Short mmCIF file of C-alpha atoms and ligand atoms in Angstrom, two decimals:
data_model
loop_
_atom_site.label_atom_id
_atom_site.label_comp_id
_atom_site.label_asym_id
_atom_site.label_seq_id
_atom_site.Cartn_x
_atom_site.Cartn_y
_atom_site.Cartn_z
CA UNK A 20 -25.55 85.56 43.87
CA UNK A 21 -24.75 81.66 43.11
CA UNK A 22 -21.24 80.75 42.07
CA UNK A 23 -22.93 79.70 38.79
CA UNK A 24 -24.98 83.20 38.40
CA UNK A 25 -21.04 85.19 39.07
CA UNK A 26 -20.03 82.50 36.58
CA UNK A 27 -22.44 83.47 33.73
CA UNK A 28 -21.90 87.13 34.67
CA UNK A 29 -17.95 86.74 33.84
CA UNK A 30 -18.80 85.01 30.14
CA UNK A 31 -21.91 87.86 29.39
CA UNK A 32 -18.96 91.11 30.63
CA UNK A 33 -16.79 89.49 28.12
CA UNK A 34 -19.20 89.10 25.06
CA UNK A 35 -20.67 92.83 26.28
CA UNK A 36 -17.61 94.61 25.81
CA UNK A 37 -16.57 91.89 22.88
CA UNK A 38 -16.20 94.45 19.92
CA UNK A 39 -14.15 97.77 21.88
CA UNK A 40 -11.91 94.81 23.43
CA UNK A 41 -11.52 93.50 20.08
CA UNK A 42 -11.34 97.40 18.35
CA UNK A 43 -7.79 97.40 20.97
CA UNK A 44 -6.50 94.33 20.02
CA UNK A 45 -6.91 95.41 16.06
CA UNK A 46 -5.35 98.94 16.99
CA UNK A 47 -2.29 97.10 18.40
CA UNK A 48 -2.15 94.82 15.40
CA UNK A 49 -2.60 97.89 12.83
CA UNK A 50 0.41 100.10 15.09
CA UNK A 51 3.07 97.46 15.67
CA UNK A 52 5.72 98.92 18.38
CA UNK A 53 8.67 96.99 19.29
CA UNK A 54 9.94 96.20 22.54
CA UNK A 55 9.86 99.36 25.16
CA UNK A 56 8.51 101.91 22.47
CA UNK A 57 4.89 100.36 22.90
CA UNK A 58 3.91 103.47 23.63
CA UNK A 59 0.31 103.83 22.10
CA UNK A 60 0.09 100.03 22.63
CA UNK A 61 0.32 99.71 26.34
CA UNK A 62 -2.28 102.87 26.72
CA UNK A 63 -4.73 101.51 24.21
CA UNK A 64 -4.88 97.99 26.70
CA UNK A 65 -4.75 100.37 30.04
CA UNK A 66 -7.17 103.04 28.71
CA UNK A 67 -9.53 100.08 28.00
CA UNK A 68 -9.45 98.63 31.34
CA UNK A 69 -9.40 102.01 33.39
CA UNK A 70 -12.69 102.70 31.49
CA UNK A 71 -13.93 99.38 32.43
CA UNK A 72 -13.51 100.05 35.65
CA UNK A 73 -9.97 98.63 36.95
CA UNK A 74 -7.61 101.26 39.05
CA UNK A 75 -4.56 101.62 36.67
CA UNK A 76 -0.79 102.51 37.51
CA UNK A 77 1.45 103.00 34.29
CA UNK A 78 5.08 103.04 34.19
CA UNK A 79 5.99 100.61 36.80
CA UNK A 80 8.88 98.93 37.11
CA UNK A 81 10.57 101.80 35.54
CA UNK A 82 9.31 100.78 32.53
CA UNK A 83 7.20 103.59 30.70
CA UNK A 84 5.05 100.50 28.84
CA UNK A 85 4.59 98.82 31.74
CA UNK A 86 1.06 99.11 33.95
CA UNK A 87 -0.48 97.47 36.51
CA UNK A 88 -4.54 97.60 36.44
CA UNK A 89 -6.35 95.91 39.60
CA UNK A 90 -9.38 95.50 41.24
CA UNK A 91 -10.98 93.77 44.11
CA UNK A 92 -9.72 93.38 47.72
CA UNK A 93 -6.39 92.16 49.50
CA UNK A 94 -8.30 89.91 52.21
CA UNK A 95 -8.44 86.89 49.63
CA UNK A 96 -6.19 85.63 46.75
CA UNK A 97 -4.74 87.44 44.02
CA UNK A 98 -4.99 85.92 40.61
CA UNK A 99 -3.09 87.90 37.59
CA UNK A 100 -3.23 87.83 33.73
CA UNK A 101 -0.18 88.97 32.07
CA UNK A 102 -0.48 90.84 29.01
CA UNK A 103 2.25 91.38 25.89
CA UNK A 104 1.60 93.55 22.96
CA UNK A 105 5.21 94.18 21.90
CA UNK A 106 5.99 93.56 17.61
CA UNK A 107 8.96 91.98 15.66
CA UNK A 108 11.16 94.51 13.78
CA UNK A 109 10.55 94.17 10.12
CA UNK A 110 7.67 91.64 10.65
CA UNK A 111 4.88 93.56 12.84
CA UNK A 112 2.55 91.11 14.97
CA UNK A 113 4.35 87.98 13.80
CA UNK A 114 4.01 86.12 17.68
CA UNK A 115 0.31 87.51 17.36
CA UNK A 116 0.86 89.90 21.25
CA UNK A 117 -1.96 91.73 19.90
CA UNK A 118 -4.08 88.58 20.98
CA UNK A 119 -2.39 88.00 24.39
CA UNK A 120 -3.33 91.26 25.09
CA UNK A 121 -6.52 90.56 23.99
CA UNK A 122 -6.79 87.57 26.25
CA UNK A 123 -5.56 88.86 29.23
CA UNK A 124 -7.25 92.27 29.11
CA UNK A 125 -11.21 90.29 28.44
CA UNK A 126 -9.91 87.69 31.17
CA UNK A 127 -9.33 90.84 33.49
CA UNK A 128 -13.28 92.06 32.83
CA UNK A 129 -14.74 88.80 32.72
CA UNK A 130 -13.11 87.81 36.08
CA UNK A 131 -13.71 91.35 37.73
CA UNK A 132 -17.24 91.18 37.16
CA UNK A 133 -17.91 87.55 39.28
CA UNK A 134 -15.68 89.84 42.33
CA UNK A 135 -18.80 91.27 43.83
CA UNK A 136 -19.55 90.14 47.32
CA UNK A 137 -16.02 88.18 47.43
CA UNK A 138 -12.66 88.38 48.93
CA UNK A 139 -10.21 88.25 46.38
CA UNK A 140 -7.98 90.61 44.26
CA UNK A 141 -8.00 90.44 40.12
CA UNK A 142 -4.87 92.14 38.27
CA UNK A 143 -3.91 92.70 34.64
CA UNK A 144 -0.35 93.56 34.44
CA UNK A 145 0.80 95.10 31.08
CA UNK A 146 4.21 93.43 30.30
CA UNK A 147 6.19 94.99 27.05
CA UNK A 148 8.87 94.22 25.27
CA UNK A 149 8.78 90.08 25.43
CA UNK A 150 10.61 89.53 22.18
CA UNK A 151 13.89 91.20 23.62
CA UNK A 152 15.06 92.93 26.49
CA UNK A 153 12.11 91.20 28.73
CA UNK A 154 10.30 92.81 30.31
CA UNK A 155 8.85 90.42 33.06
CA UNK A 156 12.73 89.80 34.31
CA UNK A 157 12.59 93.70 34.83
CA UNK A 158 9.29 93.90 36.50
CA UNK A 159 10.08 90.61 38.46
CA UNK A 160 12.97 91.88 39.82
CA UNK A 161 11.38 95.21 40.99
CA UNK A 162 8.92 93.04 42.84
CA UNK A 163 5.94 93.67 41.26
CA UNK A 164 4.81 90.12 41.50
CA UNK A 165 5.66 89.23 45.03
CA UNK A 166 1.79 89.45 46.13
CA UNK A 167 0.37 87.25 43.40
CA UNK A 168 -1.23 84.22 44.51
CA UNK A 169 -1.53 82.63 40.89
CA UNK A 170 -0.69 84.13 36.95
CA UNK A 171 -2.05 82.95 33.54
CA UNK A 172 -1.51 83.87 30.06
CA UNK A 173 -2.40 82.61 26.76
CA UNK A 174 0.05 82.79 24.01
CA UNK A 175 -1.44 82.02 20.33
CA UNK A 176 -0.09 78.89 18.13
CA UNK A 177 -0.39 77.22 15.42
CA UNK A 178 -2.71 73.89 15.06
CA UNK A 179 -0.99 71.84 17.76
CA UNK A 180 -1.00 74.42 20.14
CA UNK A 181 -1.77 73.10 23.41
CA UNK A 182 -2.07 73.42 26.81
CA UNK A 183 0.70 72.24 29.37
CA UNK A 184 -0.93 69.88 31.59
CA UNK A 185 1.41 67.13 31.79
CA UNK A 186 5.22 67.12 33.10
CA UNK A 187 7.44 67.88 30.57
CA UNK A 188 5.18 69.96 28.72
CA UNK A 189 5.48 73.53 28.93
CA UNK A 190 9.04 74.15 28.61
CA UNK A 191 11.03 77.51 27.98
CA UNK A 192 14.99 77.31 27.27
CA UNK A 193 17.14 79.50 29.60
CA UNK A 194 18.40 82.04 27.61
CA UNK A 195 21.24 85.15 27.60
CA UNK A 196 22.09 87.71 25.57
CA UNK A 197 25.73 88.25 24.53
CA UNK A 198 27.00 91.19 23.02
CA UNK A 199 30.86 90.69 21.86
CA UNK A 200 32.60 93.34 20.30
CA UNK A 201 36.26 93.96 19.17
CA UNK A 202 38.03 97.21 18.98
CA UNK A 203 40.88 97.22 16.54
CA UNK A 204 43.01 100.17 14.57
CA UNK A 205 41.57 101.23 11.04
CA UNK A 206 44.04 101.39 8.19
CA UNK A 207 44.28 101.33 4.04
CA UNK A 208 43.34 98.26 3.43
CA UNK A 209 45.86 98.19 0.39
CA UNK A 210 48.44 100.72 1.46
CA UNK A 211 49.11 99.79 4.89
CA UNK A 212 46.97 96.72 5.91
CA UNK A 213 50.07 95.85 7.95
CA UNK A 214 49.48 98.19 10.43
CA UNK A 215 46.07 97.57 10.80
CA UNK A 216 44.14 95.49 13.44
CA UNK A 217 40.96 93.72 11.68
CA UNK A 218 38.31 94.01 14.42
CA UNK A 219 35.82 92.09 12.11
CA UNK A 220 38.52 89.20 11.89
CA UNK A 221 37.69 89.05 15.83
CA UNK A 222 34.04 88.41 15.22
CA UNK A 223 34.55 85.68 11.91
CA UNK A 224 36.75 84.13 14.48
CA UNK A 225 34.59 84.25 16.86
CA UNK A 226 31.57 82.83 14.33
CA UNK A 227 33.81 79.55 13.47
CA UNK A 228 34.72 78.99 17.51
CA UNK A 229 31.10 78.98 17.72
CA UNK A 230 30.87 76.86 14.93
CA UNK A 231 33.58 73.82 15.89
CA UNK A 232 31.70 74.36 19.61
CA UNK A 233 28.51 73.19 18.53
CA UNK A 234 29.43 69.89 17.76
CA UNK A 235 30.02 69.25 21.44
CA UNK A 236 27.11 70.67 23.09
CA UNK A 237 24.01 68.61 24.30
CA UNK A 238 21.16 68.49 22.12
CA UNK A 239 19.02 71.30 24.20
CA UNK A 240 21.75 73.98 23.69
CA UNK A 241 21.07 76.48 21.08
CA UNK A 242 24.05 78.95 19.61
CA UNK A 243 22.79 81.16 17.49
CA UNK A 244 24.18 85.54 16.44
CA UNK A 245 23.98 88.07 13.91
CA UNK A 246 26.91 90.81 13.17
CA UNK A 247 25.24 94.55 13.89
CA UNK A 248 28.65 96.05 12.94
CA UNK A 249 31.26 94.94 10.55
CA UNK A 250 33.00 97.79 9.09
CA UNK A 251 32.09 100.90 7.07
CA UNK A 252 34.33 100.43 3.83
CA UNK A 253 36.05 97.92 1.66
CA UNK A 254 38.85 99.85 1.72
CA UNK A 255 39.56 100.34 5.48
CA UNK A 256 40.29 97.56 8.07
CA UNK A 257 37.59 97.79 10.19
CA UNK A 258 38.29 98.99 13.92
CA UNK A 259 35.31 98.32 15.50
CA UNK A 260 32.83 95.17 14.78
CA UNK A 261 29.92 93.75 17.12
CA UNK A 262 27.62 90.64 16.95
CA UNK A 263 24.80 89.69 19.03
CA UNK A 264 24.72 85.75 20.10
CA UNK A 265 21.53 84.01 22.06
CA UNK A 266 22.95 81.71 24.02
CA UNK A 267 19.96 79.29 25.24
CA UNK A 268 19.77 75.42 27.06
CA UNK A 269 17.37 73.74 29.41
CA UNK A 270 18.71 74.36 32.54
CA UNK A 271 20.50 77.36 33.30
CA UNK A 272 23.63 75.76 34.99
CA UNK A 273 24.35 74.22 31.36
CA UNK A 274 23.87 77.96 30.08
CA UNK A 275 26.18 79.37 31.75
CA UNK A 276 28.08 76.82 31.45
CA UNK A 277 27.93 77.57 27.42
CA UNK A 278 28.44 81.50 27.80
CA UNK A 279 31.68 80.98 29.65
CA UNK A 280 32.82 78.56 26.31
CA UNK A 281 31.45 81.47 24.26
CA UNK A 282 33.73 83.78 26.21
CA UNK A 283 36.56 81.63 25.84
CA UNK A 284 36.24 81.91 21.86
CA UNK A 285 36.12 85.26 21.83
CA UNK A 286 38.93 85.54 24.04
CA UNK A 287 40.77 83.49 21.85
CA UNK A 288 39.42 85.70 18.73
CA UNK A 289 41.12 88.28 20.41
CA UNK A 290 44.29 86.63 21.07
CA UNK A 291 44.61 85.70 17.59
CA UNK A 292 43.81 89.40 15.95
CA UNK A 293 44.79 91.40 18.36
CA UNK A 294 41.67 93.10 18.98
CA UNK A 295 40.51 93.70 22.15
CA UNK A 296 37.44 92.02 23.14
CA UNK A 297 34.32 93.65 24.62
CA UNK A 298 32.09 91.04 26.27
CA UNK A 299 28.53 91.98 27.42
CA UNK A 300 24.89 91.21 28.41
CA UNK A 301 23.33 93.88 27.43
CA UNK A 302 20.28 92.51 28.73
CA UNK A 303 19.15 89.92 31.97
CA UNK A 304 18.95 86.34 31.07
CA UNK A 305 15.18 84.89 30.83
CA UNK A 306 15.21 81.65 32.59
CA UNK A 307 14.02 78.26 32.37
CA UNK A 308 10.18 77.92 32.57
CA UNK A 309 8.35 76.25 35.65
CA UNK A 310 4.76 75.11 34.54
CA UNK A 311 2.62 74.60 37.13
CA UNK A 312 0.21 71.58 36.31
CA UNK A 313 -2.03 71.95 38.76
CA UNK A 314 -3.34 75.32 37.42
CA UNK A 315 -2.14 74.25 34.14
CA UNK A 316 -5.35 71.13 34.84
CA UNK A 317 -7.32 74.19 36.36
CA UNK A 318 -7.56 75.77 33.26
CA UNK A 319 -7.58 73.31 30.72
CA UNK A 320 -10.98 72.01 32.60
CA UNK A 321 -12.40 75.65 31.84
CA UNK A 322 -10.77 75.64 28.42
CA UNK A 323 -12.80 72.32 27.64
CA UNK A 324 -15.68 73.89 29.14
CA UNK A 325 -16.15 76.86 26.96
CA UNK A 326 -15.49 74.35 23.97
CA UNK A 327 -12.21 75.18 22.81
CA UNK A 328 -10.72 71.89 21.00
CA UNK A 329 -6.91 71.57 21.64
CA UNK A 330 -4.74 68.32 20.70
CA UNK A 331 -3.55 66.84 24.24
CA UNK A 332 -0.07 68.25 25.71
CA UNK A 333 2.60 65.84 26.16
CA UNK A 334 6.54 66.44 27.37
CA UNK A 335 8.37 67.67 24.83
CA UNK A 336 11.91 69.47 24.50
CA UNK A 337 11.42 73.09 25.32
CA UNK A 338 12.33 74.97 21.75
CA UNK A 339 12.05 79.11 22.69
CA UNK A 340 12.43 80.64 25.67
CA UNK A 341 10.15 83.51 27.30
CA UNK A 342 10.66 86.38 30.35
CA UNK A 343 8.13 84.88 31.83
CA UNK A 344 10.39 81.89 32.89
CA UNK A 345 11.89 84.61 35.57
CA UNK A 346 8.54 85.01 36.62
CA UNK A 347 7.47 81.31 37.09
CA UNK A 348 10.43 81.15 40.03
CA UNK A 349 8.33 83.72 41.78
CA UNK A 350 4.16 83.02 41.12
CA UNK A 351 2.80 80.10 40.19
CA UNK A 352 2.27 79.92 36.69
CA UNK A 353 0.64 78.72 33.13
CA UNK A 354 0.80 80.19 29.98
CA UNK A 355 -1.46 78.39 27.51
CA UNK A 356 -1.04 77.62 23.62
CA UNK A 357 -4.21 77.85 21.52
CA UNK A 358 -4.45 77.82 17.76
CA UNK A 359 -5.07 81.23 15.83
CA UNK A 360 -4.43 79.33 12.27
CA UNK A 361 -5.87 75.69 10.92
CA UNK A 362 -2.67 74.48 9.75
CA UNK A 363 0.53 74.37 10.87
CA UNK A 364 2.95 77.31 9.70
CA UNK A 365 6.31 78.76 10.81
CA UNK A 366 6.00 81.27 13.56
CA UNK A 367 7.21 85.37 13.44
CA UNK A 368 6.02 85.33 9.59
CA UNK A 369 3.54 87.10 7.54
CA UNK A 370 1.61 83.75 8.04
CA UNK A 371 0.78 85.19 11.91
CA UNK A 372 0.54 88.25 10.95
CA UNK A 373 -2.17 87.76 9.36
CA UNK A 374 -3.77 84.71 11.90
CA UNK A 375 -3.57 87.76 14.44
CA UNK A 376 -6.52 89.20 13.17
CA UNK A 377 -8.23 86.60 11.64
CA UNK A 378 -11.87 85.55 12.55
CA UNK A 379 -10.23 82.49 13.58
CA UNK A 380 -7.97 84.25 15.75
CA UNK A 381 -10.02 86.80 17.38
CA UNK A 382 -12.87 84.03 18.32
CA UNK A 383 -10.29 81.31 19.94
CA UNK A 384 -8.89 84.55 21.52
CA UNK A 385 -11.97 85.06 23.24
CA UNK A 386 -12.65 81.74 24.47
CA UNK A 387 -9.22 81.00 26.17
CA UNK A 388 -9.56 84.75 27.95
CA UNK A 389 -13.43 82.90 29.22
CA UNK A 390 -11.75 79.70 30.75
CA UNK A 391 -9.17 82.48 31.95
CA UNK A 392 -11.83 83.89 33.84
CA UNK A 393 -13.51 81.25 34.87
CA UNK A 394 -9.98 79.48 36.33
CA UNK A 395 -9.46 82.76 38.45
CA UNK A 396 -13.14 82.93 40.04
CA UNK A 397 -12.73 79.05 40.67
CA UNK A 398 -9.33 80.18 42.37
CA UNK A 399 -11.21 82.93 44.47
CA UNK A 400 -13.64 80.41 45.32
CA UNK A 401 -11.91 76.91 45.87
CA UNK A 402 -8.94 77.90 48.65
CA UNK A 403 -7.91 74.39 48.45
CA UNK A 404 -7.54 74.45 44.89
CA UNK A 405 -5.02 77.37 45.16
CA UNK A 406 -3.33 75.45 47.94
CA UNK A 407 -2.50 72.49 46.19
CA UNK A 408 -1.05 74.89 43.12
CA UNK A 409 1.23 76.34 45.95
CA UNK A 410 1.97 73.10 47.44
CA UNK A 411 3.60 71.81 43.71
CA UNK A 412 5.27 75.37 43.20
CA UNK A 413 7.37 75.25 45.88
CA UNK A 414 8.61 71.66 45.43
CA UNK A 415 9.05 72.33 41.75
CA UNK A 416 10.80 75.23 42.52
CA UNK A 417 12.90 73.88 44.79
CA UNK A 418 14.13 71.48 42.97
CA UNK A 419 14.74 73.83 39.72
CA UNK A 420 17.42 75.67 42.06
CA UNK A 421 18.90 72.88 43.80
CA UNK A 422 19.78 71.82 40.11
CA UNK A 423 20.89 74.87 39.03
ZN1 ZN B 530 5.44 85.50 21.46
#
């Protein structure tokens, strides 16, 4: 069969199994799970793909929403589409993962079906719980990317989504966790407040360090907490009280740079109320993001060609972060904006929420998962292509560490 007969084949697979693709990414929208219980989630988007014909492994990684569905050989390259499908607490779908799913999962059958009569190896992995925890740090750690050649993704936005073709654009802030509690000694707050020790003091404290710190941090850096715990009554001095912090900048050298200053305030906290402190990641840090513009260019030239408009990319401050940026250290690596909504609205609202399973949103869906396809088969077919994508991967990351 001619490259441009396996070509056509990719683009019909997709529009033939259009509506039970869609049908998954609507269940996942309708059942919104949050990060690790994705339960009926992840085995809507594997069920779908071991009907369809991929061999599927769940709970890898030790993750139970976690799965790994492949097909083709292991005498050619190995091109992956990562797929999310984890929810905001409170909000539902509100980063629309119900359409990267989507994206990945018709990428995955359009891309398996141009396979016949070539070497090369097509995976969708199933990564949960993106909007904390993160996943891909957990599944990149356990190795379960070391034999891909190449990973894409599409991640929905608003009107100016793009995608990251030029340096600069593409950027995810490093990012850690911090959990800091104080332990105190509970006590009337009238009768004897005197032999109390006011653990939620600790964590005010802590709040106004953070506070007089941000003044002199660069303008990438990015402080930002909640208190989970601060007391049960009024009327007792609380002896226990926890916040959560993000700490987040562009490099991670300057991150941890920031944590350690973090540390230092709650030490001080501490000092001052004599609590004692608790300081903890409860979870790994997601890292800065390496965009590779060379398949970044791949796609975009298959984006253009199935006729999806997007505004051009240019360098711009990175402004969220992503467990994927763990990932681009290890594979070589794009992860596409497109728009789900014709305006431009604040993201994790009811305004995505409802994008995420718009008409809008399903058909732009579709498209980017066709230049998906169509990027991986021109991988599989163009060796030099995939070459020169490793060739800027290792210099990039090479030079990400040695500034680290
Ligand atoms: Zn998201």
């Amino acid at each position: 069969m001619t490259s441009e007969a396996q070509r056509q084949n990719a683009l019909d697979a997709i529009d033939r199994h259009a509506a039970e693709l869609r049908a998954v990414s609507q269940f996942i929208h309708d059942h919104p799970e949050i990060a690790l219980e994705e339960v009926e989630s992840s085995n809507a988007a594997a069920d779908i793909l071991e009907k369809l014909g991929f061999d599927v492994e769940r709970g890898i990684a030790g993750l139970g929403t976690a799965f790994r569905a492949t097909a083709g050989s292991d005498d050619g390259p190995h091109i992956a589409f990562l797929a999310e499908y984890d929810a905001l607490p409170g909000v539902g779908h509100g980063c629309g993962h119900n359409l990267i799913a989507l994206s990945a999962l018709a990428a995955g059958v359009g891309a398996r079906s141009a396979l016949e009569g070539r070497h090369g190896r097509i995976t969708v992995f199933g990564t949960p719980a993106e909007e904390a925890v993160g996943g891909k740090v957990i599944m990149k750690d356990a190795g379960i990317f070391d034999d891909v050649d190449a990973a894409m993704g599409a991640h929905p936005g608003d009107a100016e989504a793009w995608c990251p073709t030029v340096p600069g654009s593409g950027e995810a802030l490093a990012c850690q966790g911090v959990t800091i509690a104080f332990r105190g000694q509970a006590a009337h707050a009238a009768a004897d407040p005197f032999n109390g020790i006011n653990a939620l003091d600790g964590i005010i404290l802590t709040f106004n360090g953070i506070n007089a710190l941000r003044q002199h941090v660069k303008s990438d850096a990015r402080l930002h907490g909640i208190i989970v715990k601060g007391g049960d009554a009024a009327n007792v001095i609380p002896d226990y009280a926890e916040a959560f912090f993000f700490v987040r900048a562009a490099t991670q050298t300057y991150m941890y740079e920031l944590v350690e200053k973090v540390r230092r305030i709650a030490e001080g906290a501490a000092l001052m109320t004599g609590a004692t402190l608790e300081f903890s990641f409860p979870e790994p840090a997601s890292w800065d993001m390496i965009t590779n513009y060379t398949l970044a260019n791949a796609l975009k030239a298959n984006i253009d060609r199935v006729g999806l408009a997007l505004p051009e990319a240019k360098a711009q401050e990175a402004n969220g972060s992503t467990d994927w940026g763990n990932v681009s250290y290890t594979v070589p690596s794009v992860e596409t904006a497109y728009p789900i909504i014709n305006r431009v609205c604040t993201w994790h609202s009811q305004d995505v929420v409802d994008a995420a399973e718009s008409e809008l949103g399903y058909g732009n869906t579709f498209l980017v998962a066709k230049a998906m396809a169509l990027t991986a088969i021109d991988l599989i077919e163009n060796p030099e292509t995939l070459t020169a994508i490793k060739t800027e991967f290792t210099e990039a990351r090479d030079r990400r560490i040695a500034a680290r």
